[in-house]
mmCIF file of C-alpha atoms in Angstrom:
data_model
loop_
_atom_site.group_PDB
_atom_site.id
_atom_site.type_symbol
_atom_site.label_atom_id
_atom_site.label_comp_id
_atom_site.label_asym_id
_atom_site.label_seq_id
_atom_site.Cartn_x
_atom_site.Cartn_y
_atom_site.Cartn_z
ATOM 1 C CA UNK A 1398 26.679 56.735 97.593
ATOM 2 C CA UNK A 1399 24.990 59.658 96.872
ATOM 3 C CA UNK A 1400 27.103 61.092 94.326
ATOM 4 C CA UNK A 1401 26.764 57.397 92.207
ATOM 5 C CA UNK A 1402 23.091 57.728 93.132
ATOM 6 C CA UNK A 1403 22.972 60.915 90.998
ATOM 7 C CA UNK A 1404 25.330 59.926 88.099
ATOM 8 C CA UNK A 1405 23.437 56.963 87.766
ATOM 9 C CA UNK A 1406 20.428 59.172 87.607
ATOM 10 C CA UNK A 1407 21.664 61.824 85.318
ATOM 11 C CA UNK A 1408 22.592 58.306 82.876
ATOM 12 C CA UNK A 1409 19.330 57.186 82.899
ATOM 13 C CA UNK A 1410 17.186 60.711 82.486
ATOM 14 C CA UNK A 1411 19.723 63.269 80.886
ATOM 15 C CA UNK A 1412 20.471 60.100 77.888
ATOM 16 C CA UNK A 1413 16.990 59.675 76.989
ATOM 17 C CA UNK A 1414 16.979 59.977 73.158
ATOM 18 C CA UNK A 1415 16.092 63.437 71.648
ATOM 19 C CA UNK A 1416 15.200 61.743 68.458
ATOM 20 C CA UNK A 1417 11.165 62.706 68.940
ATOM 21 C CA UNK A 1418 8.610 62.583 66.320
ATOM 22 C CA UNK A 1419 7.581 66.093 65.456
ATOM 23 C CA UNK A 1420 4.200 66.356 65.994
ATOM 24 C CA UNK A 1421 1.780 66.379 63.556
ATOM 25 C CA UNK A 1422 0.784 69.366 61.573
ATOM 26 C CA UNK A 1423 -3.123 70.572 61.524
ATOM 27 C CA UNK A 1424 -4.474 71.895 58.072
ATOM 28 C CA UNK A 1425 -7.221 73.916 59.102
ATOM 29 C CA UNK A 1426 -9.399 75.024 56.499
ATOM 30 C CA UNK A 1427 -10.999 78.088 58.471
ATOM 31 C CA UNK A 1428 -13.784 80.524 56.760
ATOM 32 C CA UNK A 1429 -14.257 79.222 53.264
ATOM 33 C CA UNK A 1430 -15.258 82.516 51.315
ATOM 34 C CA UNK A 1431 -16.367 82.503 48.007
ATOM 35 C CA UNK A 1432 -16.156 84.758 44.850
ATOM 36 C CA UNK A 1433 -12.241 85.228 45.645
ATOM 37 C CA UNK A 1434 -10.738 87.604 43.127
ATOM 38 C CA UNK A 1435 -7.709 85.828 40.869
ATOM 39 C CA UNK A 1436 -5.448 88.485 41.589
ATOM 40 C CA UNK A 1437 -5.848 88.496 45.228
ATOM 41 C CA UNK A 1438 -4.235 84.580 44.989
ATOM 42 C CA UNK A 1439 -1.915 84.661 42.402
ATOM 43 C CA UNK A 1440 0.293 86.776 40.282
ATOM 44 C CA UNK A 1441 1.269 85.721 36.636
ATOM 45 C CA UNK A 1442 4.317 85.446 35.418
ATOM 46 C CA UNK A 1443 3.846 84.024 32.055
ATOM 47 C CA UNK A 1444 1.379 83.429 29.628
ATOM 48 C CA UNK A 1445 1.495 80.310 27.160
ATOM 49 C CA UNK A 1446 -0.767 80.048 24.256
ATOM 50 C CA UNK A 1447 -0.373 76.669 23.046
ATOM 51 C CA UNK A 1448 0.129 75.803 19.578
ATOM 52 C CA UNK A 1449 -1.341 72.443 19.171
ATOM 53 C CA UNK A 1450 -1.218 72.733 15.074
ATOM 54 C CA UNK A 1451 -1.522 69.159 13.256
ATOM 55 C CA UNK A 1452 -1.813 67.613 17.194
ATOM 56 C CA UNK A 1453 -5.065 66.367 19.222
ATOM 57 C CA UNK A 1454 -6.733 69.060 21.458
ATOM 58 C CA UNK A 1455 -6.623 68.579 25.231
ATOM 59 C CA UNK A 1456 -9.816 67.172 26.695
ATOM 60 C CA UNK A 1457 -9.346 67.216 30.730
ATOM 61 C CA UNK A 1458 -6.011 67.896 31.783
ATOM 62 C CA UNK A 1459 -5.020 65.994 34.565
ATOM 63 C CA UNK A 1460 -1.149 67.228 35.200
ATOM 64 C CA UNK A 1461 1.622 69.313 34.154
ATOM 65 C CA UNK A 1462 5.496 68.260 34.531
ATOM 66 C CA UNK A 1463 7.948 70.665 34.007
ATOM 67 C CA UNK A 1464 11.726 68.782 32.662
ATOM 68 C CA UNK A 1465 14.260 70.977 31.412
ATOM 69 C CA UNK A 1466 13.040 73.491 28.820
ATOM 70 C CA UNK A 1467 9.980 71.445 28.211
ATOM 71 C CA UNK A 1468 6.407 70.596 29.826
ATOM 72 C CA UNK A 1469 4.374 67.909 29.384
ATOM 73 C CA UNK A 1470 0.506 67.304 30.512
ATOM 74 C CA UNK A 1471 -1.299 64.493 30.811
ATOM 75 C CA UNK A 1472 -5.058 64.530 29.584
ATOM 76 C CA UNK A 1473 -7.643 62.737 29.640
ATOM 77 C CA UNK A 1474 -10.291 62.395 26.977
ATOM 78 C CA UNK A 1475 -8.684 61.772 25.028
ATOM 79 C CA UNK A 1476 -5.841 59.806 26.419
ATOM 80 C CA UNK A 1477 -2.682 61.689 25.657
ATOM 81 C CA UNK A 1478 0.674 62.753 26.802
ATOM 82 C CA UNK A 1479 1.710 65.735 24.953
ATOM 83 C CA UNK A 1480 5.258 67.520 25.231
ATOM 84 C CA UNK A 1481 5.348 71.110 24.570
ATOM 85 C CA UNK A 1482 8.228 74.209 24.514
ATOM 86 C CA UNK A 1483 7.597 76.737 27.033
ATOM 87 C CA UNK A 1484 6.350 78.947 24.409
ATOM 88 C CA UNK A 1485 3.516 77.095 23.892
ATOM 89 C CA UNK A 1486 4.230 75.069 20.532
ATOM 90 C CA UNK A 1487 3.717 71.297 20.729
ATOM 91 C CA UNK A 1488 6.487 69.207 19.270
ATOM 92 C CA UNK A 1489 4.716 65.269 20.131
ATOM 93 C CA UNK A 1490 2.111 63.809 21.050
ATOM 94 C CA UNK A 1491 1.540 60.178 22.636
ATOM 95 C CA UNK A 1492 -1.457 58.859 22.297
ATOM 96 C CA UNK A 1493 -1.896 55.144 23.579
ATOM 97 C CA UNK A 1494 -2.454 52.076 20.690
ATOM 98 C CA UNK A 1495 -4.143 48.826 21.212
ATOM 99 C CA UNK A 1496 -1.726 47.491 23.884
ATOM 100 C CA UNK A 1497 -2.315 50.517 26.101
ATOM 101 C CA UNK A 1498 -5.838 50.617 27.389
ATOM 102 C CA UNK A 1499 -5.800 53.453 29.779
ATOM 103 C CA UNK A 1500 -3.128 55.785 30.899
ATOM 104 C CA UNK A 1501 -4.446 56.638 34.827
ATOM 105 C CA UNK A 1502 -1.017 58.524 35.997
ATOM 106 C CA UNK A 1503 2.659 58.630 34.528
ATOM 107 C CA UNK A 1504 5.880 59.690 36.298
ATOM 108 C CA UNK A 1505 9.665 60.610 35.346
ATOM 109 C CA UNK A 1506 12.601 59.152 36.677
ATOM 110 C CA UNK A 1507 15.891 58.980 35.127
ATOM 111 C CA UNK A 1508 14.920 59.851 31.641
ATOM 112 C CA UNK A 1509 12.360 57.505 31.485
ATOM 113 C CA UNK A 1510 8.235 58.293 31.537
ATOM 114 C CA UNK A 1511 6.594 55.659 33.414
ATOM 115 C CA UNK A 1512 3.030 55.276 32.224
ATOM 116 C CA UNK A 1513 0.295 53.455 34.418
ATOM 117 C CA UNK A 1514 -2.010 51.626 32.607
ATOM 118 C CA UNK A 1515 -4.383 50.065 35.002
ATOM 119 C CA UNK A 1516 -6.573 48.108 32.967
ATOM 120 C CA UNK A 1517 -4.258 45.576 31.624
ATOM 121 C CA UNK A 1518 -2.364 45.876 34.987
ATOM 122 C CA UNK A 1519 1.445 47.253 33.315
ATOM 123 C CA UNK A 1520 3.592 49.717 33.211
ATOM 124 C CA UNK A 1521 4.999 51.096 30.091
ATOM 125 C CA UNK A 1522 8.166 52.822 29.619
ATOM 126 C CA UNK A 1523 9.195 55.186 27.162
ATOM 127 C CA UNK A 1524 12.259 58.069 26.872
ATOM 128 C CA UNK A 1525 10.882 61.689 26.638
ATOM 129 C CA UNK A 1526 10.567 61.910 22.785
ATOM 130 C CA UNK A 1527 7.994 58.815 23.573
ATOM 131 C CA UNK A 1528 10.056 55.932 21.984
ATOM 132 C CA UNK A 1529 8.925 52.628 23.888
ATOM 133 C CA UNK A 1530 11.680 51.136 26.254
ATOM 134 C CA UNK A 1531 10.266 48.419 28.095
ATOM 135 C CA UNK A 1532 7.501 47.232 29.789
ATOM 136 C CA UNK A 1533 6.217 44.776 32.350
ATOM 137 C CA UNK A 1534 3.324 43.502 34.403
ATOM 138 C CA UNK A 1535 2.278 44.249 37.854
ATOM 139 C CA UNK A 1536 0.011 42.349 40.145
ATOM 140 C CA UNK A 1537 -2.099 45.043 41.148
ATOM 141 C CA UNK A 1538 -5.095 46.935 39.836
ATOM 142 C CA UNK A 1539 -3.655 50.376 40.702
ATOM 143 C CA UNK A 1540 -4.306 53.895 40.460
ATOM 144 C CA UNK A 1541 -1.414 56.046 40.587
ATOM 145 C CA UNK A 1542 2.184 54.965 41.011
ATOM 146 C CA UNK A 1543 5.731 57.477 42.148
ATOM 147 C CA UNK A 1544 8.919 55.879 41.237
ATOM 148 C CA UNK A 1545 10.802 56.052 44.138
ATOM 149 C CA UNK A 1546 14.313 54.521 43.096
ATOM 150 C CA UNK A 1547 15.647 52.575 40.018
ATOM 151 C CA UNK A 1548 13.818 49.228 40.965
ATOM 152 C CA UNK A 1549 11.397 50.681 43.321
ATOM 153 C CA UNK A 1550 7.740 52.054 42.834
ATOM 154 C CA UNK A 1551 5.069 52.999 45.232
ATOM 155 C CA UNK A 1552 1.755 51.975 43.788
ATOM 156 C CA UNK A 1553 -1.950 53.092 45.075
ATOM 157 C CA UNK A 1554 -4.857 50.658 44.755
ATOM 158 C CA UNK A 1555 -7.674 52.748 45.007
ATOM 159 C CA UNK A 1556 -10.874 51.455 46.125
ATOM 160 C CA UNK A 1557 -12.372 49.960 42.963
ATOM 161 C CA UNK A 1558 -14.823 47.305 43.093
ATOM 162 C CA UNK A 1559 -12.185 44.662 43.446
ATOM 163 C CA UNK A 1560 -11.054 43.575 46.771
ATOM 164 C CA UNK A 1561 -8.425 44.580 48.505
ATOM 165 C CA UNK A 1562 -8.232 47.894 47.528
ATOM 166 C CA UNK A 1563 -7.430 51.101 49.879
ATOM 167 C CA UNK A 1564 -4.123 50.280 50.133
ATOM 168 C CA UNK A 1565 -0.882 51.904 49.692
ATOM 169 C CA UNK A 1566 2.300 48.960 48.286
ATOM 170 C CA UNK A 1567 5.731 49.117 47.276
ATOM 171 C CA UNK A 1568 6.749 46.585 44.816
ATOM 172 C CA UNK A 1569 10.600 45.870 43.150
ATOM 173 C CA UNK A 1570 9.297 45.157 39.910
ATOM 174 C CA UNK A 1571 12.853 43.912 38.992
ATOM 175 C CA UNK A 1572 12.768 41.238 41.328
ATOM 176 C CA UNK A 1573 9.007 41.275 41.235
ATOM 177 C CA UNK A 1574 8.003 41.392 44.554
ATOM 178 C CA UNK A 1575 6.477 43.524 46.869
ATOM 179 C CA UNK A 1576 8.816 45.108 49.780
ATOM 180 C CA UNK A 1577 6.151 46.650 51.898
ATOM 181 C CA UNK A 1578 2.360 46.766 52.424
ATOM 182 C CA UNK A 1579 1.867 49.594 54.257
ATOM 183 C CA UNK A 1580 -1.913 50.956 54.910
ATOM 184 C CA UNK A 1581 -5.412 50.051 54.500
ATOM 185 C CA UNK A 1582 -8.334 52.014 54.854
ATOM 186 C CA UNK A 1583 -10.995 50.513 56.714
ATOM 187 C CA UNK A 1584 -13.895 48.297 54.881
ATOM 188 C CA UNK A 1585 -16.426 50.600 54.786
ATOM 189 C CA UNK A 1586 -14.705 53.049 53.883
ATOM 190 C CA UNK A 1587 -13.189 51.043 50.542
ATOM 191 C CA UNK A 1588 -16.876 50.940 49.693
ATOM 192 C CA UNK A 1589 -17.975 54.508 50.050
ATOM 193 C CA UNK A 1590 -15.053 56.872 49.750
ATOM 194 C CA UNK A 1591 -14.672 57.322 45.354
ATOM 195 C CA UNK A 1592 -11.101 58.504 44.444
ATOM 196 C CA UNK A 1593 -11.423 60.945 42.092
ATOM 197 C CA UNK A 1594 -7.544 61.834 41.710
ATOM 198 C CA UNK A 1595 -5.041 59.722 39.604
ATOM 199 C CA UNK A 1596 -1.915 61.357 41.851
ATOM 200 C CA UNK A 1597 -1.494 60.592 45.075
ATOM 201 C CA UNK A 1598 1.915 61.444 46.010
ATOM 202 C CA UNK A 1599 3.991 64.460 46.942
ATOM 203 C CA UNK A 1600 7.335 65.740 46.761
ATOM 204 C CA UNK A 1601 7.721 68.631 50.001
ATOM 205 C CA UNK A 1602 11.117 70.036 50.254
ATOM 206 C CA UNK A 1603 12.669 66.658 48.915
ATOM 207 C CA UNK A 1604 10.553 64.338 51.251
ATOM 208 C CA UNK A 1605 8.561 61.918 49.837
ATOM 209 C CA UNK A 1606 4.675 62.264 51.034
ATOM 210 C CA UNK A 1607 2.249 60.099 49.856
ATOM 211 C CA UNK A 1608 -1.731 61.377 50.543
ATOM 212 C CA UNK A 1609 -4.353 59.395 51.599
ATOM 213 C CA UNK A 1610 -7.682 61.063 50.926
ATOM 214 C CA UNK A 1611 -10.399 59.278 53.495
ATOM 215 C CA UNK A 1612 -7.952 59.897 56.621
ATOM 216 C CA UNK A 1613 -7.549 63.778 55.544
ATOM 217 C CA UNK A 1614 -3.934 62.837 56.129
ATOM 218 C CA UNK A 1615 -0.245 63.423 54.575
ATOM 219 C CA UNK A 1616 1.935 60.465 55.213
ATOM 220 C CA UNK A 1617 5.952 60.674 54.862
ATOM 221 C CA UNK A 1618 7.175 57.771 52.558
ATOM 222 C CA UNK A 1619 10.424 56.740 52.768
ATOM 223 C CA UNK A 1620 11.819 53.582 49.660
ATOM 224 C CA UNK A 1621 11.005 50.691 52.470
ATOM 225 C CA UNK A 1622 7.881 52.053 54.373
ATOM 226 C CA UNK A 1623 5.323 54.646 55.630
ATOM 227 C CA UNK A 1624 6.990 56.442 58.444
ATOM 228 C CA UNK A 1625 4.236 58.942 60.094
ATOM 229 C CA UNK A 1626 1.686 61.516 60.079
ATOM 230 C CA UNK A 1627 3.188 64.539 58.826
ATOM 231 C CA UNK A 1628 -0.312 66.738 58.166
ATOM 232 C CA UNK A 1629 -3.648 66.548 58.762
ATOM 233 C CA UNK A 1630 -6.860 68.126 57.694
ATOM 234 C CA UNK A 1631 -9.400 69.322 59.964
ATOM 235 C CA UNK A 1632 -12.507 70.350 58.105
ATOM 236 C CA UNK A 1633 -13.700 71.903 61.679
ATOM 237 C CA UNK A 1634 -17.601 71.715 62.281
ATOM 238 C CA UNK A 1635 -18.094 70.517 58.351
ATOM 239 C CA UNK A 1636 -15.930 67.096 59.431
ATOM 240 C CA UNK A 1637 -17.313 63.756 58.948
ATOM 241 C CA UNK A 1638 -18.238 62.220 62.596
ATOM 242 C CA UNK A 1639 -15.632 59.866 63.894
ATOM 243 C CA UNK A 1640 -17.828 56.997 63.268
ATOM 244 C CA UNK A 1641 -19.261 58.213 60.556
ATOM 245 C CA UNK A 1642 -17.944 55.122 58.164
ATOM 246 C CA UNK A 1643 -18.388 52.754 60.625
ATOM 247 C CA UNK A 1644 -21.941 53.269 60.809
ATOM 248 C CA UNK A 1645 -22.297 53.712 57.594
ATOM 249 C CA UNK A 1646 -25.013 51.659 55.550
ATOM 250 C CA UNK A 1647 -25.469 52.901 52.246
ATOM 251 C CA UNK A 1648 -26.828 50.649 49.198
ATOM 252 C CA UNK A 1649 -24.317 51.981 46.609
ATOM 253 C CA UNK A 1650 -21.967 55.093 46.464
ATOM 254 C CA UNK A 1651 -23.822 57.342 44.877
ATOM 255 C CA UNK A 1652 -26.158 57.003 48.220
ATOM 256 C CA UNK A 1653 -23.843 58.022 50.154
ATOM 257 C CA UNK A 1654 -22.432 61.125 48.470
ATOM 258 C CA UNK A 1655 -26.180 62.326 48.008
ATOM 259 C CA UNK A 1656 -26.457 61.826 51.990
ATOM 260 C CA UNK A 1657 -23.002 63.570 53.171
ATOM 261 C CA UNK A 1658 -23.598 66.317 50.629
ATOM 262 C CA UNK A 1659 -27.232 66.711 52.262
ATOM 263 C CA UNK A 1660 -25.637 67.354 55.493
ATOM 264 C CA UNK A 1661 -22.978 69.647 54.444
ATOM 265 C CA UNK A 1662 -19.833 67.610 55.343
ATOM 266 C CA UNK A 1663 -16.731 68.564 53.703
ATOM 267 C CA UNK A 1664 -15.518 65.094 52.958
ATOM 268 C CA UNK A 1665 -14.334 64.662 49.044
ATOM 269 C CA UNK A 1666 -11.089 65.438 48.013
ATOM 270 C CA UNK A 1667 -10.158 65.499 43.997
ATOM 271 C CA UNK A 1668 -6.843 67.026 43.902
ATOM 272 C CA UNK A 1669 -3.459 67.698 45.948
ATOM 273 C CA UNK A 1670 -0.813 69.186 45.235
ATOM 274 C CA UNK A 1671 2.359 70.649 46.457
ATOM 275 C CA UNK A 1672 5.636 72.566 45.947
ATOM 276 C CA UNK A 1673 8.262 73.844 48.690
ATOM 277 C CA UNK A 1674 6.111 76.549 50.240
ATOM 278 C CA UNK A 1675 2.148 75.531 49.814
ATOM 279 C CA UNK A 1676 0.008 72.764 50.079
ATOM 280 C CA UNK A 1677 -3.037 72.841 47.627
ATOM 281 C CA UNK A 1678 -6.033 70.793 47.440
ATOM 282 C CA UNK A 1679 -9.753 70.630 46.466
ATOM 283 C CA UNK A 1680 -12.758 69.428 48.104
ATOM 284 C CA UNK A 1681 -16.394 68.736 48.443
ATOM 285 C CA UNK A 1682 -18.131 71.867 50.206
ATOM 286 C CA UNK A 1683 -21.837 72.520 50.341
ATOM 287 C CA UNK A 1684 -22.590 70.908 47.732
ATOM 288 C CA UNK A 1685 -19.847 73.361 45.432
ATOM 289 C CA UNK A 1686 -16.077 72.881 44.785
ATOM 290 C CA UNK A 1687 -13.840 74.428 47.939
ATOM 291 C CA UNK A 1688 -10.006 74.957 47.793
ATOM 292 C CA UNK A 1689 -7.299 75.846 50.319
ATOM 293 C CA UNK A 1690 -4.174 77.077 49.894
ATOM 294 C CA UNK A 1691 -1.930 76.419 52.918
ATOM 295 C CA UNK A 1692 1.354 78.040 53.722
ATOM 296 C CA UNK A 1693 3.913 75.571 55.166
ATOM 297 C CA UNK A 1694 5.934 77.802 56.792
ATOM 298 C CA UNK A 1695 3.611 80.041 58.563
ATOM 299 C CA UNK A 1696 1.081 77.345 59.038
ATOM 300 C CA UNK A 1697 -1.813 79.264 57.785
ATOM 301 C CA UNK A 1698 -5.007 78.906 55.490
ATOM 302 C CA UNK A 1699 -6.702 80.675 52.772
ATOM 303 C CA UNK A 1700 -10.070 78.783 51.566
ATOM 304 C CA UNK A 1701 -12.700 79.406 49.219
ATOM 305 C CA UNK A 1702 -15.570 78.442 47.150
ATOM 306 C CA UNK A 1703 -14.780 79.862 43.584
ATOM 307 C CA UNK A 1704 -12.520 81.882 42.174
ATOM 308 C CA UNK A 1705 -13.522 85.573 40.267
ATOM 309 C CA UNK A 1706 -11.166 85.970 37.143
ATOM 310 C CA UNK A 1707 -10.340 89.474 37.229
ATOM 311 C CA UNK A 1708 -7.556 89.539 35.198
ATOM 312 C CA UNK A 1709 -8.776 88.100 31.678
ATOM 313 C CA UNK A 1710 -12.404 88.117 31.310
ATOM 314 C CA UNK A 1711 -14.740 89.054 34.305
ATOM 315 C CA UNK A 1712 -15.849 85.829 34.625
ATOM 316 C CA UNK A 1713 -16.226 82.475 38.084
ATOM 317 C CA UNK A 1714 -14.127 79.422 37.056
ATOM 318 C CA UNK A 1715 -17.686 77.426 38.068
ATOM 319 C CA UNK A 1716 -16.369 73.978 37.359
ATOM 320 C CA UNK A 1717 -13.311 75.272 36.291
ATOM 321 C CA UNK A 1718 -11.351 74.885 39.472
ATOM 322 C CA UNK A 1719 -10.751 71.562 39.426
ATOM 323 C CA UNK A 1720 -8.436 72.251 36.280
ATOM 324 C CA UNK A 1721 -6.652 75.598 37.075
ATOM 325 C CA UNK A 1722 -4.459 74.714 39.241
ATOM 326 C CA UNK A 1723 -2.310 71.888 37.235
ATOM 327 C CA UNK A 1724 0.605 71.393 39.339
ATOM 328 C CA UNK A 1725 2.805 72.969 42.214
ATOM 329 C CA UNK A 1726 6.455 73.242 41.972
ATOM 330 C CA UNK A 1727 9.653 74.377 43.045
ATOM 331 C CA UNK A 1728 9.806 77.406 45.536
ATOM 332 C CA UNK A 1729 6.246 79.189 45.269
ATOM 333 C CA UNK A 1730 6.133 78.577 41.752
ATOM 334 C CA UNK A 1731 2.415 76.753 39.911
ATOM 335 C CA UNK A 1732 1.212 75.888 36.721
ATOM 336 C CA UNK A 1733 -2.502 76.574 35.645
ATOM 337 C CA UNK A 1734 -4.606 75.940 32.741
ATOM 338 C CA UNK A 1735 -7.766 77.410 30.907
ATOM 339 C CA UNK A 1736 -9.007 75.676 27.872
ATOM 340 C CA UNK A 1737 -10.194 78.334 24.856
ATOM 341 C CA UNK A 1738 -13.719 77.526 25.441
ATOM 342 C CA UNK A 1739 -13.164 80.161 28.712
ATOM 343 C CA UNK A 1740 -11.728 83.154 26.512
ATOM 344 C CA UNK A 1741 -14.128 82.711 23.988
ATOM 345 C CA UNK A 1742 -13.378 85.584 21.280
ATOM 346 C CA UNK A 1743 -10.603 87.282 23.557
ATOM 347 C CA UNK A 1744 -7.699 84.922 22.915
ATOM 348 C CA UNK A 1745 -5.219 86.509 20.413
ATOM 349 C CA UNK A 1746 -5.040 83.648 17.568
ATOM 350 C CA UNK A 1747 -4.603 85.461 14.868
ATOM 351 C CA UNK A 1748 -7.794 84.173 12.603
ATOM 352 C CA UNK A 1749 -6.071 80.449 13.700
ATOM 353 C CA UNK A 1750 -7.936 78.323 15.934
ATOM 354 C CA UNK A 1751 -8.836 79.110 19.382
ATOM 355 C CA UNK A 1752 -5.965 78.484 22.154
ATOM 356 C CA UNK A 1753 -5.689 77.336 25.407
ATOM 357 C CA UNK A 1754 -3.534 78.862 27.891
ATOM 358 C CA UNK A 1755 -1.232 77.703 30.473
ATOM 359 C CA UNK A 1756 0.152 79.887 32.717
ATOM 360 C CA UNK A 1757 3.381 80.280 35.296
ATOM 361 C CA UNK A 1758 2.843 81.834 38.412
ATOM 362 C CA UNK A 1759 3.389 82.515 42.044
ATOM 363 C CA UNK A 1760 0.657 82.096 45.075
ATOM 364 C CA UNK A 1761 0.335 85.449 46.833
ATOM 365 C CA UNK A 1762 -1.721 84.441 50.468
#
């Protein structure tokens, strides 16, 4: 009796599934320092000077993709997508005509460039020398989009001033219909929290993460639903109170940024991005622009308030951080960007007009 006493016991406790969730990871920010040196964060491995001859001029450049022996960027004012060779010389440009309003993110899947247009609620599609393909209508007023498979696209709604924003779909627009509506933020916080980012989704050592800025939290995606936590940010004794949105009464937005800003908080994000290694991403902090830089693998941070170019012209970024950083890739591997205006006189053009300068690098913390 004994002996089936213990098998019976060994069935019910030794079988229990092993398949745990792993817990979740904390993104601590830690001492935010400012006036960081360049050099002490990155090292360069390549220098474009782009040759934008008979083609438009970036304005703010939102995003740099990197497809075979070409990148292209997406900018913003104006409204362009512009291919380049990695030496710098630009070969097209699109720029959007009377049926697209506004480009607010594009993505590439299967030799096709997916372009967002949120205003008259479509997508556009287009090959990579920017011949149009198709199109089609969605039924959402969105703000970034990630192709996840041939018929499949995760779309982000934003919190604009329609309802039912703050939340996170994905929608067959084959068979046009959504498969899954998977988060919403909370009321008040669709009200007061302003995305400033047109990408919200990441690609992490080939998972799928979408980011959702108000939480301070990395979700994994998977093609039919949001599966879990995977990171989360913990802005230490600069984070929002729990309740904080909850008892939130504000008149308008711009209220409530003056009033967290005020305080201190670290609350804002504008940018994340990621690559196999590092997780990147800037923020509101004391009233200036912060950053961290967080190494995946050894779970630590390296934050700061501005960055100290060193290596070009003795100069702070100032509101240049938001813009430096352009995209994270691959295995330690990033793309930045300084427009002309920042060399002034010290980039070699040859008598031509100014250029700006993207550059390939690796992160060094």
């Amino acid at each position: 009796m004994k002996k089936i006493l213990l098998i019976l016991l060994v069935f019910v406790f030794g079988c229990k599934s092993t398949d745990k969730k792993s817990p979740k990871i904390s993104i601590g920010i830690g001492e935010v320092k400012e006036n960081v040196d360049l050099s002490k964060i990155i090292e360069i491995n390549q220098e474009i000077f782009i040759k934008h001859s008979v083609f438009e001029r970036f304005g703010d450049v939102k995003k740099a993709f990197l497809l075979n022996d070409f990148i292209y960027l997406h900018t913003e004012f104006p409204n362009t997508i512009t291919k380049l060779t990695r030496e710098g010389q630009v070969i097209n440009q699109f720029i959007p005509d009377f049926q697209i309003t506004e480009i607010t993110s594009i993505d590439f899947f299967d030799s096709l460039i997916y372009v967002l247009d949120r205003e008259s609620m479509e997508v556009h599609l287009f090959d990579y020398e920017f011949k149009r393909k198709d199109q089609f209508k969605i039924p959402y007023f969105a703000q970034s989009l990630k192709v996840i498979s041939a018929d499949k696209i995760a779309f982000f709604l934003g919190n604009e001033i329609m309802e039912n924003k703050g939340r996170l779909v994905i929608y067959n627009y084959k068979d046009k219909k959504p498969i899954a509506d998977l988060l919403e933020i909370s009321k008040n916080q669709k009200r007061y929290f302003n995305f400033l980012t047109n990408y919200h989704f990441l690609l992490i050592r080939n998972n799928l993460y979408f980011w959702n800025s108000p939480q301070n939290a990395i979700f994994k995606l998977s093609e039919n639903g949001l599966l879990d936590i995977d990171y989360e940010i913990d802005y230490g004794k600069k984070s929002l109170p729990k309740d904080f949105y909850e008892k939130a009464d504000y008149d308008n937005p711009f209220e409530f940024l003056q009033d967290v800003r005020a305080k201190e908080y670290a609350h804002r994000h504008f940018k994340m991005l990621a690559n196999n290694d590092y997780l990147l991403f800037n923020f509101d902090y004391d009233s200036a622009f912060g950053t961290t830089i967080f190494n995946i693998e050894n779970q630590t941070s390296t934050s700061f308030k501005n960055i100290f170019d060193d290596i070009w012209t003795n100069k702070p970024f100032e509101e240049l951080m938001l813009s430096f950083f352009l995209e994270l890739y691959g295995n330690n591997l990033f793309i930045g960007f300084l427009p002309y205006e920042f060399f002034e006189d010290s980039c070699p053009s040859d008598g031509e007009e100014p250029c700006d300068m993207l550059f390939i690098g690796k992160i060094k913390t």
